[in-house]
Amino acid sequence: MKKAPEKTIYLRDYTVPPFLIDKVDLQFVLEEKETYVTATLQITRNKASKTEEKDLHLNGDSLELVSVALNGHALNETQYQYSPSNLTIFDVPEKFSLNVKTKIKPEENTALSGLYKSSGNFCTQCEPHGFRRIMYYLDRPDVMAKFSTEIIADKKRYPILLSNGNMVESKDLSDGKHYVKWEDPFKKPCYLFALVAGDLEFIEDTFKTMKGRHVLLRIYVEKGNLDKSHHAMQALKKAMRWDEENYGREYDLDIYMIVAVSDFNMGAMENKGLNIFNTQYILAKPETASDFDYIHIESVIAHEYFHNWTGNRVTCRDWFQLSLKEGLTVFRDQSFTADTTSKTVARIDDVDHLRNFQFAEDAGPLRHPVRPDSYEEINNFYTATVYNKGAELIRMQRTILGNELFRLGMDFYFATFDGCAATIEDFVSSMEKASGISLQQFRLWYSEAGTPIVNIQDHYDEITNIYTLHVTQNIETTTEKKPLHIPIKIGLLKRDGKEIHHELLQLKEFSYDFHFKNINEKPTPSLLRDFSAPVKVVFDYSDAALQLLFKHDNNLFNRRDAGQRYALKVMLNLINNYQHKKPLSLPHDFLATFEYLLENMHEDKLMIAECLNLPSEKYIGEQMPIIDVDAIHHVREYVIKALALKLKNIFIRIYEKNNDLQSPYQFNLDAIGKRRLSSMCLFYLGRLDDPAIYKNIIMPQFETAISHNMTDTMASLRAITDSTFEGREKALNDFYEKWKDDALVVDKWLSTQATSIVKTTLKTVKELTKHPAFDIKNPNKVYSLINAFCFRNQVRFHDASGESYEFIKNIILEVDALNPQVASRIAKAFSDWKRFDNERKHLMQKVLQDILHHKNLSNDVHEMVSKSLYL
C-alpha cells in the first residue's frame, strides 16, 4: 500500500511566497521522443515575506535536469540540489536571473498533465500543478509573471505553433524546422501557461469590442473537423458581447484562440488568450450533435471566455480559493445560458445537477466547504461543491443585494483586484464596500460543509387574517454553531391558484416567525422560488396543495418543482409498499394531474417536457435513509409505464404534432422545445414494449433521423437500447457503422449502452472495453463508458451480485497507472457506500480496501478512497 502523502496542506498555513518571479522567457525545442525546455527566470526576494529563507526551492514533477545557471554562471553540484520533484538553489541573492534547462518526454505522459503528446499533437494542461512537469518553478497561483515563449519544431509535422498572448516573431529555420515567439503582456500564474503544436486547421472571424478594437478570433481543430466549428465561433462572439453588456468586460489581447483536442482530462481550460478545449465542447453540426451538445458548447465556451476576467485578470491567491474563480465563473456562464435560452429551464437544469450530485457530495464522506480547510491532492477538489454550490453562493449575494448593487460590487472587485491574486474574502468585501450592506453573517456559507435543512410550518388565523410561516434552520456545522443568512423567495396562492403575495424572506436566526397581514383565506405557500438558496426545504404539503402548485403556480420553476415533490412523494409511498410486498397502485389524482398538464399547458413546450421528467433513481435514493436500489428502480419504472398506459393516446398526438423529421435542423427555442417534448413522449411510449409503437414510431424516427438529426436519432436510439426489441442489436450496429469514424458520436453510442436499464448491461460494458472504439488512455472514452455506467445507471452498477464493483475496481487500478485524475473520478462512485444495504456495503467496502492496499497507488486515488472509507 502506498503511504499517505507526507504533508496535508492547510489553509491556515498559508504564507506569502518568499520569492517572486517577474519575467519568464521560455524556449521549447519539440522533438518526437524528448523535448528540451529552457527557462530564464527573473527572480526577486519578496519584501512582504517574513521568512529569512536564503535558499530558493522550486517545484518539479518527473523532470530531468540538464543544466542550471545563476546570473549567467553555470552552477556546480555544491550550489544546488535536485530530484525529479524539486530543485533547490543555495544562498541566492536578493535579485537574480536563473537559467534552467530540463528534458521531458511528452509521448510518455499518459497523465495528460504538463506537456504531453497525443493524437499527433503537442498540448499542455497546467492547472493545477501541470507546469511543474515542464519546468522547475514556484508553482503556486500567487506567483504571477509576464511570459514570453519561443517554440522550435519540425514545420511539416507541426505547422501550427501556439502559446499565450500575441505572436511577435515567426521564421523558418534550417533542417525543415521553424520558429515562433509569443509574448503575453499580462502577468499570470504558471497554471495559465499554454502551448499547442500540431497539424491543425482553423476558422477565423473578428469581433469589434465596445471601445472599437478589432480582435482576431481563431478556432483550431484537428483535420476533418472544420465544418463542425462554426457554432462554436458564433457562441464565442455571443459570449464576448454578453460580457460587455452585462459586466462591462472588454477583451484585452489582439487575438483570442481556441484549440480543440481529443485527449484532454478537463472540459476546457482558460489559459490566457489560448483556451484549450475537449473536442466535445467545440465540434457540432446537426448530423452529429444534439440540442444538449449545442447548448453546452455555448455554455462552456462562455465559461472559459468569462474566465479572462474572473480567473485570469483576477486570479486566486491559493487553491483553497478555487471557487473564487470557478464558482463565480459558473454563476456567470449560468446567467449567460439563462439569458440566451430559457431562464426557467436553464435554472431547472442547474438545480437538478446540484441536487443529484452536489447534495449527494454534501451528504457523504467527501463533503467539504466551498472553501476547503485542507487537502492532500488538489485535483480531487474540482468538485460540484466548489463549482456548483460556489455558484449558488454568488447567486445568493446577488439576490440579497439586488441586481444593481451586485453589479456595483463586481465593478469594484474588478477595479480593485485587476492583476492580483485575490481571495474569497476580497470578493465578499467588494460586495459590502460597493453596496453598504454587511455580509458578515453570509461569510459562514464558505466555511460550512453540508446542506442546510430549512423546516417550515404554517398557521392561519381566520380572526386576524394573519398567515404565519414558522421557519427554522439546521446544519451539521464544522465551525462555531451560528445560523446562516438564507434568502428565501416565497409566494402565496389562493384556492383558485392566483397569487396574492410574494416576498423575499431573509432568515438570519435559527428560528423565526414571518407574519403576513390581510390574507383573506388560508393560502398555499410557494416556497424557495427559483431555488433562492442551496437548502432542503421540509414542508408538509398535502397532495392537493402540490396539485394546485403544479397546475397554477406562476413561478414556473416552482411549478415544475411541485410536480417533482408530488412524484417523489407518490414514489416513496410506493417503495414502502413494494418493500412490504403490498400491491402497487397509482393514485387517480396523480394520473389526472399529468393529464391536465399535457392538455392545458401549451405555451411552453420545454416546460412541459421538464414537468414530465420524473425524479431520477439517484435523487430518489438520496431521500431514503438506506438506498434500496431494486425497489427504487422497480417503482420508478412502474410509474413511467402507468403514465404511458394512461396517457398513451395523448403522448402519440403530441409526438405527431411536434416531431418533424423532414425539416432542416434549427437551433432556436421553439425548435428545441418541440424536439425535447417529442423526445419525452417517445421515452414514455418506448416503455410500453408495444411492437406497434416500435414498428410505426420509434424505428421510423431512428431510420429517418440518423442521417441528419442527432437529437432525434439519440431519442429513438435510447428508447431502443432500453428495450429487448428484436431490432435492438441491428440498430446499435447500424449506428456504429455509420458513425464509427466520428469519435464524439461513438462516445454517445458507448454512453447509451452503458446507461441502458436492460439486465445484460454489465456484460455489454465489459465487452465494449475490448471494442476497437474504446481506448482506456482517452478520458472521453472512459467517461462515456465507465463513468456513465457508474454514475448514471444506479440499478446496474449496484447489482446485488457485486460483479460490477469488482469490474470497476480493476478498471480504476488500470487507469490509475495511466492517468490518476481520471481514475480518481471513477473511484468517487464508491464514496457513498455506507448509504446502501448491508450486503452492498460489505461488497463496496471490500473493493475500497483492495484498492487502498494496491501498491503504487496515486495520491489522487489514495485520498479519494481513504476518505471514502474512513470519514
JSON list of C-alpha atoms in Angstrom, two decimals, residues 187-341:
[
{"chain": "A", "resi": 187, "resn": "LYS", "atom": "CA", "xyz": [1.15, 38.85, -15.61]},
{"chain": "A", "resi": 188, "resn": "LYS", "atom": "CA", "xyz": [-0.20, 35.38, -14.90]},
{"chain": "A", "resi": 189, "resn": "PRO", "atom": "CA", "xyz": [0.46, 32.38, -12.69]},
{"chain": "A", "resi": 190, "resn": "CYS", "atom": "CA", "xyz": [2.08, 29.42, -14.41]},
{"chain": "A", "resi": 191, "resn": "TYR", "atom": "CA", "xyz": [-1.13, 27.35, -14.30]},
{"chain": "A", "resi": 192, "resn": "LEU", "atom": "CA", "xyz": [-2.40, 29.59, -17.12]},
{"chain": "A", "resi": 193, "resn": "PHE", "atom": "CA", "xyz": [0.51, 28.82, -19.41]},
{"chain": "A", "resi": 194, "resn": "ALA", "atom": "CA", "xyz": [-0.37, 27.02, -22.65]},
{"chain": "A", "resi": 195, "resn": "LEU", "atom": "CA", "xyz": [1.40, 25.59, -25.67]},
{"chain": "A", "resi": 196, "resn": "VAL", "atom": "CA", "xyz": [-0.01, 23.74, -28.67]},
{"chain": "A", "resi": 197, "resn": "ALA", "atom": "CA", "xyz": [1.89, 22.39, -31.66]},
{"chain": "A", "resi": 198, "resn": "GLY", "atom": "CA", "xyz": [0.35, 20.32, -34.42]},
{"chain": "A", "resi": 199, "resn": "ASP", "atom": "CA", "xyz": [-1.03, 19.98, -37.90]},
{"chain": "A", "resi": 200, "resn": "LEU", "atom": "CA", "xyz": [-4.31, 21.78, -37.32]},
{"chain": "A", "resi": 201, "resn": "GLU", "atom": "CA", "xyz": [-6.90, 23.65, -39.36]},
{"chain": "A", "resi": 202, "resn": "PHE", "atom": "CA", "xyz": [-8.67, 26.80, -38.25]},
{"chain": "A", "resi": 203, "resn": "ILE", "atom": "CA", "xyz": [-11.55, 29.11, -38.96]},
{"chain": "A", "resi": 204, "resn": "GLU", "atom": "CA", "xyz": [-11.29, 32.79, -38.15]},
{"chain": "A", "resi": 205, "resn": "ASP", "atom": "CA", "xyz": [-13.51, 35.76, -37.58]},
{"chain": "A", "resi": 206, "resn": "THR", "atom": "CA", "xyz": [-13.25, 39.17, -35.93]},
{"chain": "A", "resi": 207, "resn": "PHE", "atom": "CA", "xyz": [-15.00, 40.83, -33.04]},
{"chain": "A", "resi": 208, "resn": "LYS", "atom": "CA", "xyz": [-15.37, 44.58, -32.59]},
{"chain": "A", "resi": 209, "resn": "THR", "atom": "CA", "xyz": [-15.23, 45.45, -28.91]},
{"chain": "A", "resi": 210, "resn": "MET", "atom": "CA", "xyz": [-17.33, 48.12, -27.19]},
{"chain": "A", "resi": 211, "resn": "LYS", "atom": "CA", "xyz": [-14.38, 50.52, -27.50]},
{"chain": "A", "resi": 212, "resn": "GLY", "atom": "CA", "xyz": [-13.94, 49.86, -31.20]},
{"chain": "A", "resi": 213, "resn": "ARG", "atom": "CA", "xyz": [-10.95, 47.49, -31.10]},
{"chain": "A", "resi": 214, "resn": "HIS", "atom": "CA", "xyz": [-10.91, 44.63, -33.59]},
{"chain": "A", "resi": 215, "resn": "VAL", "atom": "CA", "xyz": [-9.96, 41.26, -32.12]},
{"chain": "A", "resi": 216, "resn": "LEU", "atom": "CA", "xyz": [-8.96, 38.34, -34.33]},
{"chain": "A", "resi": 217, "resn": "LEU", "atom": "CA", "xyz": [-10.75, 35.11, -33.35]},
{"chain": "A", "resi": 218, "resn": "ARG", "atom": "CA", "xyz": [-9.46, 31.68, -34.32]},
{"chain": "A", "resi": 219, "resn": "ILE", "atom": "CA", "xyz": [-10.68, 28.18, -33.56]},
{"chain": "A", "resi": 220, "resn": "TYR", "atom": "CA", "xyz": [-8.20, 25.41, -34.29]},
{"chain": "A", "resi": 221, "resn": "VAL", "atom": "CA", "xyz": [-9.34, 21.83, -34.82]},
{"chain": "A", "resi": 222, "resn": "GLU", "atom": "CA", "xyz": [-7.86, 18.54, -35.94]},
{"chain": "A", "resi": 223, "resn": "LYS", "atom": "CA", "xyz": [-8.13, 17.97, -39.67]},
{"chain": "A", "resi": 224, "resn": "GLY", "atom": "CA", "xyz": [-11.54, 16.87, -40.89]},
{"chain": "A", "resi": 225, "resn": "ASN", "atom": "CA", "xyz": [-13.47, 18.79, -38.24]},
{"chain": "A", "resi": 226, "resn": "LEU", "atom": "CA", "xyz": [-13.54, 22.28, -39.71]},
{"chain": "A", "resi": 227, "resn": "ASP", "atom": "CA", "xyz": [-17.22, 22.04, -40.69]},
{"chain": "A", "resi": 228, "resn": "LYS", "atom": "CA", "xyz": [-18.14, 21.39, -37.05]},
{"chain": "A", "resi": 229, "resn": "SER", "atom": "CA", "xyz": [-16.55, 24.52, -35.60]},
{"chain": "A", "resi": 230, "resn": "HIS", "atom": "CA", "xyz": [-18.87, 27.29, -36.83]},
{"chain": "A", "resi": 231, "resn": "HIS", "atom": "CA", "xyz": [-21.37, 27.04, -33.98]},
{"chain": "A", "resi": 232, "resn": "ALA", "atom": "CA", "xyz": [-18.50, 27.44, -31.52]},
{"chain": "A", "resi": 233, "resn": "MET", "atom": "CA", "xyz": [-17.37, 30.63, -33.25]},
{"chain": "A", "resi": 234, "resn": "GLN", "atom": "CA", "xyz": [-20.84, 32.13, -33.03]},
{"chain": "A", "resi": 235, "resn": "ALA", "atom": "CA", "xyz": [-21.04, 31.09, -29.37]},
{"chain": "A", "resi": 236, "resn": "LEU", "atom": "CA", "xyz": [-17.73, 32.86, -28.67]},
{"chain": "A", "resi": 237, "resn": "LYS", "atom": "CA", "xyz": [-18.90, 36.12, -30.24]},
{"chain": "A", "resi": 238, "resn": "LYS", "atom": "CA", "xyz": [-22.19, 35.89, -28.34]},
{"chain": "A", "resi": 239, "resn": "ALA", "atom": "CA", "xyz": [-20.30, 35.41, -25.04]},
{"chain": "A", "resi": 240, "resn": "MET", "atom": "CA", "xyz": [-17.95, 38.33, -25.74]},
{"chain": "A", "resi": 241, "resn": "ARG", "atom": "CA", "xyz": [-20.87, 40.67, -26.41]},
{"chain": "A", "resi": 242, "resn": "TRP", "atom": "CA", "xyz": [-22.80, 39.42, -23.36]},
{"chain": "A", "resi": 243, "resn": "ASP", "atom": "CA", "xyz": [-19.85, 40.05, -21.03]},
{"chain": "A", "resi": 244, "resn": "GLU", "atom": "CA", "xyz": [-19.52, 43.60, -22.31]},
{"chain": "A", "resi": 245, "resn": "GLU", "atom": "CA", "xyz": [-23.23, 44.32, -21.91]},
{"chain": "A", "resi": 246, "resn": "ASN", "atom": "CA", "xyz": [-23.68, 42.69, -18.50]},
{"chain": "A", "resi": 247, "resn": "TYR", "atom": "CA", "xyz": [-20.34, 43.30, -16.78]},
{"chain": "A", "resi": 248, "resn": "GLY", "atom": "CA", "xyz": [-18.57, 45.92, -18.89]},
{"chain": "A", "resi": 249, "resn": "ARG", "atom": "CA", "xyz": [-15.69, 43.49, -19.51]},
{"chain": "A", "resi": 250, "resn": "GLU", "atom": "CA", "xyz": [-13.78, 44.00, -22.76]},
{"chain": "A", "resi": 251, "resn": "TYR", "atom": "CA", "xyz": [-11.28, 41.54, -24.18]},
{"chain": "A", "resi": 252, "resn": "ASP", "atom": "CA", "xyz": [-7.69, 42.74, -23.85]},
{"chain": "A", "resi": 253, "resn": "LEU", "atom": "CA", "xyz": [-5.41, 40.98, -26.41]},
{"chain": "A", "resi": 254, "resn": "ASP", "atom": "CA", "xyz": [-5.22, 41.30, -30.20]},
{"chain": "A", "resi": 255, "resn": "ILE", "atom": "CA", "xyz": [-6.13, 37.64, -30.74]},
{"chain": "A", "resi": 256, "resn": "TYR", "atom": "CA", "xyz": [-8.29, 35.08, -28.97]},
{"chain": "A", "resi": 257, "resn": "MET", "atom": "CA", "xyz": [-7.63, 31.44, -29.79]},
{"chain": "A", "resi": 258, "resn": "ILE", "atom": "CA", "xyz": [-9.37, 28.16, -29.01]},
{"chain": "A", "resi": 259, "resn": "VAL", "atom": "CA", "xyz": [-7.83, 24.77, -29.75]},
{"chain": "A", "resi": 260, "resn": "ALA", "atom": "CA", "xyz": [-9.96, 21.61, -29.66]},
{"chain": "A", "resi": 261, "resn": "VAL", "atom": "CA", "xyz": [-8.10, 18.38, -28.84]},
{"chain": "A", "resi": 262, "resn": "SER", "atom": "CA", "xyz": [-9.45, 14.86, -28.44]},
{"chain": "A", "resi": 263, "resn": "ASP", "atom": "CA", "xyz": [-7.29, 13.82, -25.47]},
{"chain": "A", "resi": 264, "resn": "PHE", "atom": "CA", "xyz": [-7.98, 16.12, -22.54]},
{"chain": "A", "resi": 265, "resn": "ASN", "atom": "CA", "xyz": [-8.77, 15.48, -18.87]},
{"chain": "A", "resi": 266, "resn": "MET", "atom": "CA", "xyz": [-10.95, 18.54, -18.44]},
{"chain": "A", "resi": 267, "resn": "GLY", "atom": "CA", "xyz": [-13.87, 20.02, -20.32]},
{"chain": "A", "resi": 268, "resn": "ALA", "atom": "CA", "xyz": [-11.76, 23.04, -21.21]},
{"chain": "A", "resi": 269, "resn": "MET", "atom": "CA", "xyz": [-9.04, 25.31, -19.84]},
{"chain": "A", "resi": 270, "resn": "GLU", "atom": "CA", "xyz": [-8.96, 29.10, -19.74]},
{"chain": "A", "resi": 271, "resn": "ASN", "atom": "CA", "xyz": [-5.26, 29.71, -20.48]},
{"chain": "A", "resi": 272, "resn": "LYS", "atom": "CA", "xyz": [-4.74, 33.39, -21.24]},
{"chain": "A", "resi": 273, "resn": "GLY", "atom": "CA", "xyz": [-5.63, 34.04, -24.87]},
{"chain": "A", "resi": 274, "resn": "LEU", "atom": "CA", "xyz": [-5.26, 30.34, -25.79]},
{"chain": "A", "resi": 275, "resn": "ASN", "atom": "CA", "xyz": [-8.11, 28.24, -24.46]},
{"chain": "A", "resi": 276, "resn": "ILE", "atom": "CA", "xyz": [-7.68, 24.51, -24.86]},
{"chain": "A", "resi": 277, "resn": "PHE", "atom": "CA", "xyz": [-10.93, 22.55, -25.20]},
{"chain": "A", "resi": 278, "resn": "ASN", "atom": "CA", "xyz": [-12.02, 18.98, -25.19]},
{"chain": "A", "resi": 279, "resn": "THR", "atom": "CA", "xyz": [-13.46, 18.40, -28.67]},
{"chain": "A", "resi": 280, "resn": "GLN", "atom": "CA", "xyz": [-16.91, 17.58, -27.24]},
{"chain": "A", "resi": 281, "resn": "TYR", "atom": "CA", "xyz": [-17.34, 21.25, -26.29]},
{"chain": "A", "resi": 282, "resn": "ILE", "atom": "CA", "xyz": [-16.41, 22.65, -29.71]},
{"chain": "A", "resi": 283, "resn": "LEU", "atom": "CA", "xyz": [-17.48, 20.32, -32.50]},
{"chain": "A", "resi": 284, "resn": "ALA", "atom": "CA", "xyz": [-21.10, 20.40, -33.61]},
{"chain": "A", "resi": 285, "resn": "LYS", "atom": "CA", "xyz": [-23.29, 20.05, -36.64]},
{"chain": "A", "resi": 286, "resn": "PRO", "atom": "CA", "xyz": [-26.89, 18.78, -36.76]},
{"chain": "A", "resi": 287, "resn": "GLU", "atom": "CA", "xyz": [-25.91, 15.33, -38.02]},
{"chain": "A", "resi": 288, "resn": "THR", "atom": "CA", "xyz": [-23.50, 14.68, -35.13]},
{"chain": "A", "resi": 289, "resn": "ALA", "atom": "CA", "xyz": [-24.53, 16.90, -32.20]},
{"chain": "A", "resi": 290, "resn": "SER", "atom": "CA", "xyz": [-27.73, 17.06, -30.16]},
{"chain": "A", "resi": 291, "resn": "ASP", "atom": "CA", "xyz": [-29.55, 20.09, -28.78]},
{"chain": "A", "resi": 292, "resn": "PHE", "atom": "CA", "xyz": [-27.90, 19.28, -25.46]},
{"chain": "A", "resi": 293, "resn": "ASP", "atom": "CA", "xyz": [-24.48, 19.45, -27.15]},
{"chain": "A", "resi": 294, "resn": "TYR", "atom": "CA", "xyz": [-25.26, 22.77, -28.84]},
{"chain": "A", "resi": 295, "resn": "ILE", "atom": "CA", "xyz": [-26.37, 24.38, -25.58]},
{"chain": "A", "resi": 296, "resn": "HIS", "atom": "CA", "xyz": [-23.42, 23.02, -23.60]},
{"chain": "A", "resi": 297, "resn": "ILE", "atom": "CA", "xyz": [-20.94, 24.15, -26.22]},
{"chain": "A", "resi": 298, "resn": "GLU", "atom": "CA", "xyz": [-22.26, 27.69, -25.78]},
{"chain": "A", "resi": 299, "resn": "SER", "atom": "CA", "xyz": [-22.10, 27.36, -22.00]},
{"chain": "A", "resi": 300, "resn": "VAL", "atom": "CA", "xyz": [-18.53, 26.03, -21.84]},
{"chain": "A", "resi": 301, "resn": "ILE", "atom": "CA", "xyz": [-17.18, 28.50, -24.40]},
{"chain": "A", "resi": 302, "resn": "ALA", "atom": "CA", "xyz": [-18.79, 31.29, -22.38]},
{"chain": "A", "resi": 303, "resn": "HIS", "atom": "CA", "xyz": [-17.35, 29.87, -19.15]},
{"chain": "A", "resi": 304, "resn": "GLU", "atom": "CA", "xyz": [-13.79, 29.81, -20.43]},
{"chain": "A", "resi": 305, "resn": "TYR", "atom": "CA", "xyz": [-14.11, 33.22, -22.06]},
{"chain": "A", "resi": 306, "resn": "PHE", "atom": "CA", "xyz": [-15.54, 34.74, -18.87]},
{"chain": "A", "resi": 307, "resn": "HIS", "atom": "CA", "xyz": [-12.50, 33.40, -17.02]},
{"chain": "A", "resi": 308, "resn": "ASN", "atom": "CA", "xyz": [-10.45, 36.05, -18.81]},
{"chain": "A", "resi": 309, "resn": "TRP", "atom": "CA", "xyz": [-11.61, 38.39, -16.08]},
{"chain": "A", "resi": 310, "resn": "THR", "atom": "CA", "xyz": [-12.82, 36.04, -13.33]},
{"chain": "A", "resi": 311, "resn": "GLY", "atom": "CA", "xyz": [-9.77, 33.82, -13.13]},
{"chain": "A", "resi": 312, "resn": "ASN", "atom": "CA", "xyz": [-7.08, 35.35, -15.31]},
{"chain": "A", "resi": 313, "resn": "ARG", "atom": "CA", "xyz": [-7.04, 39.13, -14.85]},
{"chain": "A", "resi": 314, "resn": "VAL", "atom": "CA", "xyz": [-8.11, 38.46, -11.25]},
{"chain": "A", "resi": 315, "resn": "THR", "atom": "CA", "xyz": [-6.78, 35.07, -10.20]},
{"chain": "A", "resi": 316, "resn": "CYS", "atom": "CA", "xyz": [-6.95, 33.13, -6.94]},
{"chain": "A", "resi": 317, "resn": "ARG", "atom": "CA", "xyz": [-4.31, 33.57, -4.25]},
{"chain": "A", "resi": 318, "resn": "ASP", "atom": "CA", "xyz": [-4.12, 29.85, -3.44]},
{"chain": "A", "resi": 319, "resn": "TRP", "atom": "CA", "xyz": [-6.02, 26.70, -4.37]},
{"chain": "A", "resi": 320, "resn": "PHE", "atom": "CA", "xyz": [-8.27, 26.96, -1.30]},
{"chain": "A", "resi": 321, "resn": "GLN", "atom": "CA", "xyz": [-9.78, 29.96, -3.10]},
{"chain": "A", "resi": 322, "resn": "LEU", "atom": "CA", "xyz": [-10.59, 27.85, -6.18]},
{"chain": "A", "resi": 323, "resn": "SER", "atom": "CA", "xyz": [-14.29, 28.74, -6.02]},
{"chain": "A", "resi": 324, "resn": "LEU", "atom": "CA", "xyz": [-13.33, 32.42, -6.33]},
{"chain": "A", "resi": 325, "resn": "LYS", "atom": "CA", "xyz": [-12.71, 31.78, -9.99]},
{"chain": "A", "resi": 326, "resn": "GLU", "atom": "CA", "xyz": [-14.77, 28.64, -10.64]},
{"chain": "A", "resi": 327, "resn": "GLY", "atom": "CA", "xyz": [-17.91, 29.28, -8.60]},
{"chain": "A", "resi": 328, "resn": "LEU", "atom": "CA", "xyz": [-18.05, 32.87, -9.82]},
{"chain": "A", "resi": 329, "resn": "THR", "atom": "CA", "xyz": [-17.50, 31.89, -13.44]},
{"chain": "A", "resi": 330, "resn": "VAL", "atom": "CA", "xyz": [-20.07, 29.07, -13.25]},
{"chain": "A", "resi": 331, "resn": "PHE", "atom": "CA", "xyz": [-22.55, 31.65, -11.99]},
{"chain": "A", "resi": 332, "resn": "ARG", "atom": "CA", "xyz": [-21.66, 33.90, -14.93]},
{"chain": "A", "resi": 333, "resn": "ASP", "atom": "CA", "xyz": [-22.00, 31.13, -17.51]},
{"chain": "A", "resi": 334, "resn": "GLN", "atom": "CA", "xyz": [-25.30, 30.01, -15.96]},
{"chain": "A", "resi": 335, "resn": "SER", "atom": "CA", "xyz": [-26.58, 33.58, -16.23]},
{"chain": "A", "resi": 336, "resn": "PHE", "atom": "CA", "xyz": [-25.45, 33.69, -19.87]},
{"chain": "A", "resi": 337, "resn": "THR", "atom": "CA", "xyz": [-27.28, 30.44, -20.67]},
{"chain": "A", "resi": 338, "resn": "ALA", "atom": "CA", "xyz": [-30.40, 31.68, -18.89]},
{"chain": "A", "resi": 339, "resn": "ASP", "atom": "CA", "xyz": [-30.33, 34.90, -20.95]},
{"chain": "A", "resi": 340, "resn": "THR", "atom": "CA", "xyz": [-29.74, 33.14, -24.27]},
{"chain": "A", "resi": 341, "resn": "THR", "atom": "CA", "xyz": [-32.09, 30.15, -23.86]}
]
